[in-house]
XYZ file of N, CA and C in Angstrom:
426
model
N -38.679 -96.136 -55.643
C -37.848 -96.804 -56.638
C -38.752 -97.387 -57.770
N -39.753 -96.856 -57.909
C -40.680 -97.369 -59.196
C -39.997 -97.088 -60.351
N -39.036 -96.408 -60.742
C -38.336 -96.147 -61.968
C -37.269 -97.223 -62.129
N -37.282 -98.453 -61.488
C -36.193 -99.499 -61.589
C -36.947 -100.585 -62.222
N -36.359 -100.965 -63.399
C -36.921 -102.158 -64.173
C -36.425 -103.411 -63.366
N -37.334 -104.491 -63.005
C -36.932 -105.489 -62.244
C -35.919 -106.308 -63.179
N -36.027 -106.234 -64.384
C -34.874 -107.079 -65.111
C -33.569 -106.505 -65.167
N -33.309 -105.420 -64.315
C -31.957 -105.090 -63.870
C -31.459 -105.629 -62.826
N -32.431 -106.164 -61.987
C -32.116 -106.905 -60.848
C -31.478 -108.210 -60.854
N -30.256 -108.478 -60.331
C -29.694 -109.691 -60.410
C -29.980 -110.763 -59.351
N -30.229 -111.862 -59.608
C -30.496 -112.863 -58.463
C -29.395 -113.742 -58.584
N -28.406 -114.128 -57.576
C -27.365 -114.873 -57.458
C -27.457 -115.586 -56.448
N -27.072 -117.028 -56.303
C -26.502 -117.713 -55.077
C -25.015 -117.675 -55.011
N -24.277 -116.969 -55.393
C -22.920 -116.716 -55.356
C -22.631 -116.258 -54.125
N -22.046 -116.865 -53.230
C -21.605 -116.509 -51.832
C -20.797 -115.168 -51.802
N -19.986 -114.910 -52.761
C -19.035 -113.981 -52.822
C -19.777 -112.725 -52.812
N -21.056 -112.633 -53.421
C -21.727 -111.366 -53.583
C -22.472 -110.834 -52.294
N -22.626 -111.706 -51.505
C -23.582 -111.525 -50.293
C -22.857 -110.353 -49.244
N -23.766 -109.464 -49.058
C -23.345 -108.430 -48.049
C -23.876 -108.757 -46.748
N -22.859 -109.303 -46.078
C -23.292 -109.705 -44.471
C -24.005 -108.656 -43.592
N -23.178 -107.474 -43.858
C -24.009 -106.273 -42.942
C -25.216 -106.315 -43.368
N -25.549 -105.953 -44.645
C -26.837 -105.737 -45.067
C -27.929 -106.866 -44.605
N -27.346 -108.177 -44.795
C -28.227 -109.266 -44.397
C -28.663 -108.961 -42.817
N -27.890 -108.787 -42.015
C -28.026 -108.935 -40.736
C -28.920 -107.692 -40.404
N -28.679 -106.575 -41.215
C -29.681 -105.217 -41.062
C -31.033 -105.798 -41.377
N -31.348 -106.377 -42.426
C -32.547 -106.736 -42.773
C -33.326 -107.679 -41.862
N -32.424 -108.736 -41.412
C -33.152 -109.705 -40.552
C -33.373 -109.199 -39.133
N -32.621 -108.287 -38.605
C -32.632 -107.641 -37.500
C -33.935 -106.719 -37.337
N -34.322 -106.499 -38.732
C -35.714 -105.510 -38.575
C -37.027 -106.443 -38.664
N -36.791 -107.999 -39.064
C -37.761 -108.636 -39.279
C -38.465 -109.063 -38.237
N -39.824 -109.577 -38.172
C -40.353 -109.902 -37.032
C -40.021 -111.486 -36.630
N -39.469 -111.982 -37.655
C -39.078 -113.531 -37.328
C -37.580 -113.834 -36.743
N -36.764 -112.822 -37.162
C -35.461 -112.851 -36.857
C -34.847 -112.020 -36.019
N -35.960 -110.936 -35.293
C -35.204 -109.809 -34.757
C -34.535 -110.170 -33.312
N -34.770 -111.461 -32.904
C -34.211 -111.597 -31.661
C -32.852 -112.574 -31.784
N -32.552 -112.745 -32.933
C -31.238 -113.545 -33.154
C -30.321 -112.642 -33.259
N -28.975 -113.243 -32.765
C -27.919 -112.309 -32.578
C -27.205 -112.193 -33.776
N -26.406 -111.321 -34.055
C -25.670 -111.106 -35.130
C -24.836 -112.363 -35.647
N -24.169 -113.020 -34.562
C -23.469 -114.053 -34.893
C -24.299 -115.397 -35.360
N -25.543 -115.467 -34.557
C -26.407 -116.655 -35.042
C -26.780 -116.409 -36.308
N -27.139 -115.249 -36.894
C -27.398 -115.000 -38.441
C -26.381 -115.291 -39.163
N -25.099 -114.964 -38.804
C -24.055 -115.354 -39.592
C -23.679 -116.749 -39.777
N -24.078 -117.496 -38.595
C -23.661 -118.720 -38.741
C -24.854 -119.527 -39.339
N -26.057 -119.185 -39.506
C -27.028 -119.859 -40.239
C -26.745 -119.522 -41.692
N -26.000 -118.795 -42.069
C -25.842 -118.582 -43.601
C -24.666 -119.482 -44.126
N -24.049 -120.012 -43.116
C -22.875 -121.216 -43.470
C -23.539 -122.416 -43.967
N -24.475 -122.875 -43.283
C -25.148 -123.871 -43.562
C -26.356 -124.128 -44.645
N -26.151 -122.881 -45.449
C -27.499 -122.676 -46.378
C -27.003 -122.382 -47.628
N -27.952 -122.517 -48.514
C -27.665 -121.735 -49.802
C -28.452 -120.460 -49.853
N -27.741 -119.435 -50.035
C -28.344 -118.138 -49.800
C -28.306 -117.459 -51.320
N -29.454 -116.933 -51.518
C -29.801 -116.014 -52.739
C -29.949 -114.679 -52.428
N -29.132 -113.744 -53.028
C -29.229 -112.496 -52.924
C -29.864 -111.596 -54.203
N -30.468 -110.553 -54.040
C -31.031 -109.810 -55.082
C -30.310 -108.525 -55.144
N -29.906 -107.985 -56.380
C -28.723 -106.959 -56.392
C -29.242 -106.005 -57.466
N -29.088 -104.725 -57.035
C -29.441 -103.654 -57.914
C -28.050 -102.401 -57.709
N -27.503 -102.353 -58.952
C -26.643 -101.395 -58.793
C -25.275 -101.681 -57.981
N -25.034 -102.938 -57.944
C -24.015 -103.458 -56.948
C -24.343 -103.327 -55.494
N -25.494 -103.350 -55.061
C -26.148 -103.163 -53.860
C -27.148 -104.605 -53.508
N -26.866 -104.918 -52.419
C -27.947 -106.070 -52.009
C -29.106 -105.549 -51.697
N -30.288 -105.871 -52.417
C -31.602 -105.285 -52.069
C -32.391 -106.423 -51.478
N -32.227 -107.662 -51.410
C -33.182 -108.636 -51.137
C -32.368 -109.980 -50.704
N -32.954 -110.948 -49.968
C -32.156 -112.032 -49.534
C -33.267 -113.025 -49.425
N -32.796 -114.299 -49.511
C -33.482 -115.478 -49.288
C -32.599 -116.593 -48.694
N -32.823 -117.641 -47.671
C -32.083 -118.563 -47.429
C -32.613 -120.077 -47.827
N -31.999 -120.911 -48.179
C -32.424 -122.325 -48.293
C -31.700 -123.402 -47.633
N -32.554 -124.012 -46.769
C -31.679 -125.337 -46.036
C -32.555 -126.424 -46.697
N -31.545 -127.405 -47.191
C -31.890 -128.694 -47.752
C -31.091 -129.788 -47.634
N -31.705 -131.111 -47.665
C -31.128 -132.294 -47.481
C -30.268 -132.792 -48.859
N -30.765 -131.787 -49.983
C -30.318 -131.907 -51.273
C -31.008 -133.091 -52.171
N -31.814 -133.829 -51.434
C -32.631 -134.852 -52.141
C -34.056 -134.671 -52.078
N -34.576 -134.603 -50.855
C -36.326 -134.587 -51.121
C -36.988 -133.435 -50.263
N -36.093 -132.428 -49.570
C -36.895 -131.401 -49.013
C -35.996 -130.195 -48.978
N -36.585 -129.054 -48.951
C -35.904 -127.658 -48.728
C -36.750 -126.790 -47.916
N -36.125 -126.084 -46.920
C -37.067 -125.017 -46.061
C -36.565 -123.652 -46.841
N -37.373 -122.797 -47.091
C -37.254 -121.493 -47.571
C -37.521 -120.667 -46.426
N -36.367 -119.787 -46.163
C -36.634 -118.884 -44.893
C -35.860 -117.693 -45.169
N -36.075 -116.613 -44.203
C -35.444 -115.258 -44.029
C -35.469 -114.567 -45.442
N -36.629 -114.777 -46.046
C -36.836 -113.813 -47.392
C -37.279 -112.395 -46.953
N -36.441 -111.590 -47.572
C -36.399 -110.183 -47.354
C -36.173 -109.296 -48.584
N -36.869 -108.230 -48.827
C -36.638 -107.238 -49.729
C -36.665 -105.977 -49.021
N -35.639 -105.031 -49.255
C -35.515 -103.722 -48.841
C -36.794 -103.034 -49.091
N -37.200 -102.450 -48.007
C -38.689 -101.309 -48.263
C -38.343 -100.755 -49.498
N -37.347 -99.932 -49.960
C -37.372 -99.175 -51.056
C -37.308 -99.693 -52.443
N -37.326 -101.212 -52.373
C -37.213 -101.817 -53.624
C -38.591 -102.806 -53.659
N -39.659 -102.680 -52.905
C -40.561 -103.400 -52.740
C -41.700 -102.968 -53.744
N -42.485 -103.881 -54.018
C -43.739 -103.665 -55.202
C -43.168 -103.390 -56.701
N -41.970 -103.955 -56.916
C -41.465 -103.808 -58.298
C -41.269 -105.280 -58.831
N -41.514 -106.238 -58.047
C -41.403 -107.566 -58.623
C -40.142 -108.044 -57.918
N -39.178 -107.560 -57.083
C -38.079 -108.421 -56.654
C -38.117 -109.424 -55.936
N -39.262 -109.570 -55.013
C -39.647 -110.796 -54.289
C -40.200 -111.599 -55.145
N -40.926 -111.571 -56.263
C -41.305 -112.522 -57.150
C -40.281 -113.086 -57.875
N -39.092 -112.182 -58.325
C -38.074 -112.728 -59.343
C -37.257 -113.561 -58.226
N -37.051 -113.239 -57.057
C -36.318 -114.021 -55.916
C -37.079 -115.446 -56.025
N -38.210 -115.366 -55.522
C -38.967 -116.856 -55.221
C -39.048 -117.559 -56.529
N -39.417 -116.929 -57.826
C -39.291 -117.700 -59.074
C -37.921 -118.208 -59.306
N -36.789 -117.564 -58.947
C -35.524 -118.198 -59.121
C -35.190 -119.404 -58.482
N -35.665 -119.304 -57.044
C -35.548 -120.554 -55.930
C -36.295 -121.677 -56.629
N -37.754 -121.373 -56.815
C -38.610 -122.485 -57.120
C -38.360 -123.224 -58.293
N -37.572 -122.405 -59.184
C -37.413 -123.140 -60.517
C -35.628 -123.547 -60.488
N -35.055 -123.449 -59.749
C -33.540 -123.942 -59.538
C -33.663 -125.350 -59.748
N -32.630 -125.871 -60.215
C -32.407 -127.359 -60.639
C -32.342 -128.099 -59.343
N -31.830 -127.578 -58.288
C -31.762 -128.187 -56.954
C -32.919 -128.312 -56.092
N -34.025 -127.413 -56.589
C -35.172 -127.241 -55.771
C -36.552 -127.529 -56.293
N -36.514 -127.707 -57.653
C -37.850 -127.630 -58.443
C -38.440 -128.979 -58.179
N -37.864 -130.178 -57.819
C -38.300 -131.348 -57.751
C -38.219 -131.924 -56.497
N -38.282 -131.062 -55.488
C -38.264 -131.604 -54.073
C -39.075 -130.835 -53.210
N -39.795 -131.155 -52.154
C -40.823 -130.801 -51.478
C -40.253 -129.417 -50.777
N -41.114 -128.343 -50.938
C -40.460 -127.066 -50.196
C -41.480 -126.834 -49.026
N -40.906 -126.204 -48.085
C -41.494 -125.789 -46.797
C -41.244 -124.381 -46.543
N -42.065 -123.753 -45.949
C -41.879 -122.194 -45.570
C -42.889 -121.920 -44.619
N -42.739 -120.892 -43.635
C -43.604 -120.342 -42.847
C -43.644 -118.926 -43.217
N -44.810 -118.387 -42.972
C -45.068 -116.866 -42.933
C -46.158 -116.458 -42.445
N -46.323 -115.123 -41.984
C -47.330 -114.597 -41.375
C -48.177 -113.688 -42.166
N -47.511 -113.256 -43.179
C -48.185 -112.230 -44.056
C -47.947 -112.251 -45.493
N -47.268 -113.254 -45.848
C -46.970 -113.132 -47.586
C -47.446 -114.572 -48.157
N -48.669 -114.910 -47.627
C -49.293 -116.172 -48.305
C -49.436 -115.991 -49.676
N -49.995 -115.014 -50.340
C -50.230 -114.831 -51.704
C -48.839 -114.641 -52.622
N -47.995 -114.182 -51.963
C -46.719 -114.285 -52.922
C -46.320 -115.704 -53.227
N -46.179 -116.534 -51.985
C -45.818 -118.015 -52.144
C -46.751 -118.853 -52.894
N -47.857 -118.547 -52.572
C -49.035 -119.534 -53.650
C -48.928 -119.235 -55.090
N -48.436 -118.196 -55.560
C -48.233 -117.996 -57.067
C -47.210 -118.884 -57.473
N -46.260 -119.505 -56.585
C -45.128 -120.235 -57.182
C -45.532 -121.823 -56.699
N -46.673 -122.010 -56.276
C -46.909 -123.570 -55.933
C -46.982 -123.949 -54.418
N -46.754 -122.998 -53.715
C -46.933 -123.399 -52.109
C -48.398 -123.309 -51.780
N -48.639 -124.504 -50.859
C -50.047 -124.365 -50.670
C -50.010 -124.294 -48.860
N -51.256 -123.529 -48.273
C -51.412 -123.314 -47.019
C -51.633 -124.795 -46.433
N -50.940 -124.902 -45.318
C -51.045 -126.418 -44.716
C -51.927 -126.084 -43.543
N -52.940 -127.147 -43.317
C -53.920 -126.945 -42.445
C -53.626 -127.800 -41.155
N -52.770 -127.554 -40.257
C -52.691 -128.549 -39.345
C -51.574 -129.716 -39.051
N -51.024 -129.959 -40.052
C -49.899 -131.009 -40.265
C -48.529 -130.707 -39.532
N -48.323 -129.536 -39.784
C -46.921 -129.152 -39.275
C -46.824 -128.738 -37.767
N -45.775 -129.076 -37.079
C -45.778 -128.813 -35.891
C -44.174 -128.111 -35.787
N -44.053 -127.056 -34.892
C -42.948 -126.245 -34.734
C -42.497 -126.366 -33.391
N -41.295 -126.260 -32.970
C -40.597 -126.059 -31.606
C -40.001 -124.872 -31.475
N -40.270 -123.926 -30.630
C -39.530 -122.701 -30.348
C -38.098 -123.016 -29.896
N -37.004 -122.587 -30.341
C -35.740 -122.624 -29.518
C -35.829 -122.219 -28.027
N -34.881 -122.717 -27.181
C -35.048 -122.450 -25.705
C -34.842 -120.939 -25.682
N -33.958 -120.001 -26.315
C -33.743 -118.786 -26.245
C -34.810 -117.972 -26.391
N -36.146 -118.435 -26.974
C -37.244 -117.486 -27.334
C -38.193 -117.903 -26.693
N -38.328 -119.245 -25.797
C -39.449 -119.680 -25.089
C -39.490 -118.601 -23.848
N -40.669 -118.486 -23.359
C -41.063 -117.602 -22.434
C -41.804 -118.289 -21.115
N -41.517 -119.511 -21.033
C -42.106 -120.491 -20.111
C -41.299 -120.841 -19.029
């Protein structure tokens, strides 16, 4: 898809544009959400602000933001369709979120296994040991 200009990609938080089937498909392929049920994925969208990336009326990317609206947001479930990677869609998506009026002046948190470089371009810094996480019971193997 290298012939696509990223300027033609729309980034929007309009929930009416979201393609639930595409989002479920994206996340079921990910390393972080592949064990979530379809219903759990759909329910997670309801309590979040969701940003979609769209090209030619097709959803090609996604990010979900969970926030208290005042002090902190959690950026999660970021995904770009493989056919559209490498042309700046992810950058446009993250830039839109980090400069958004609701998020630019609050503390942002995210977790990634493999995309540190992308997020560092937008002011995220690697945390060295301050953060703790708890796995949900359905994922625990103990």
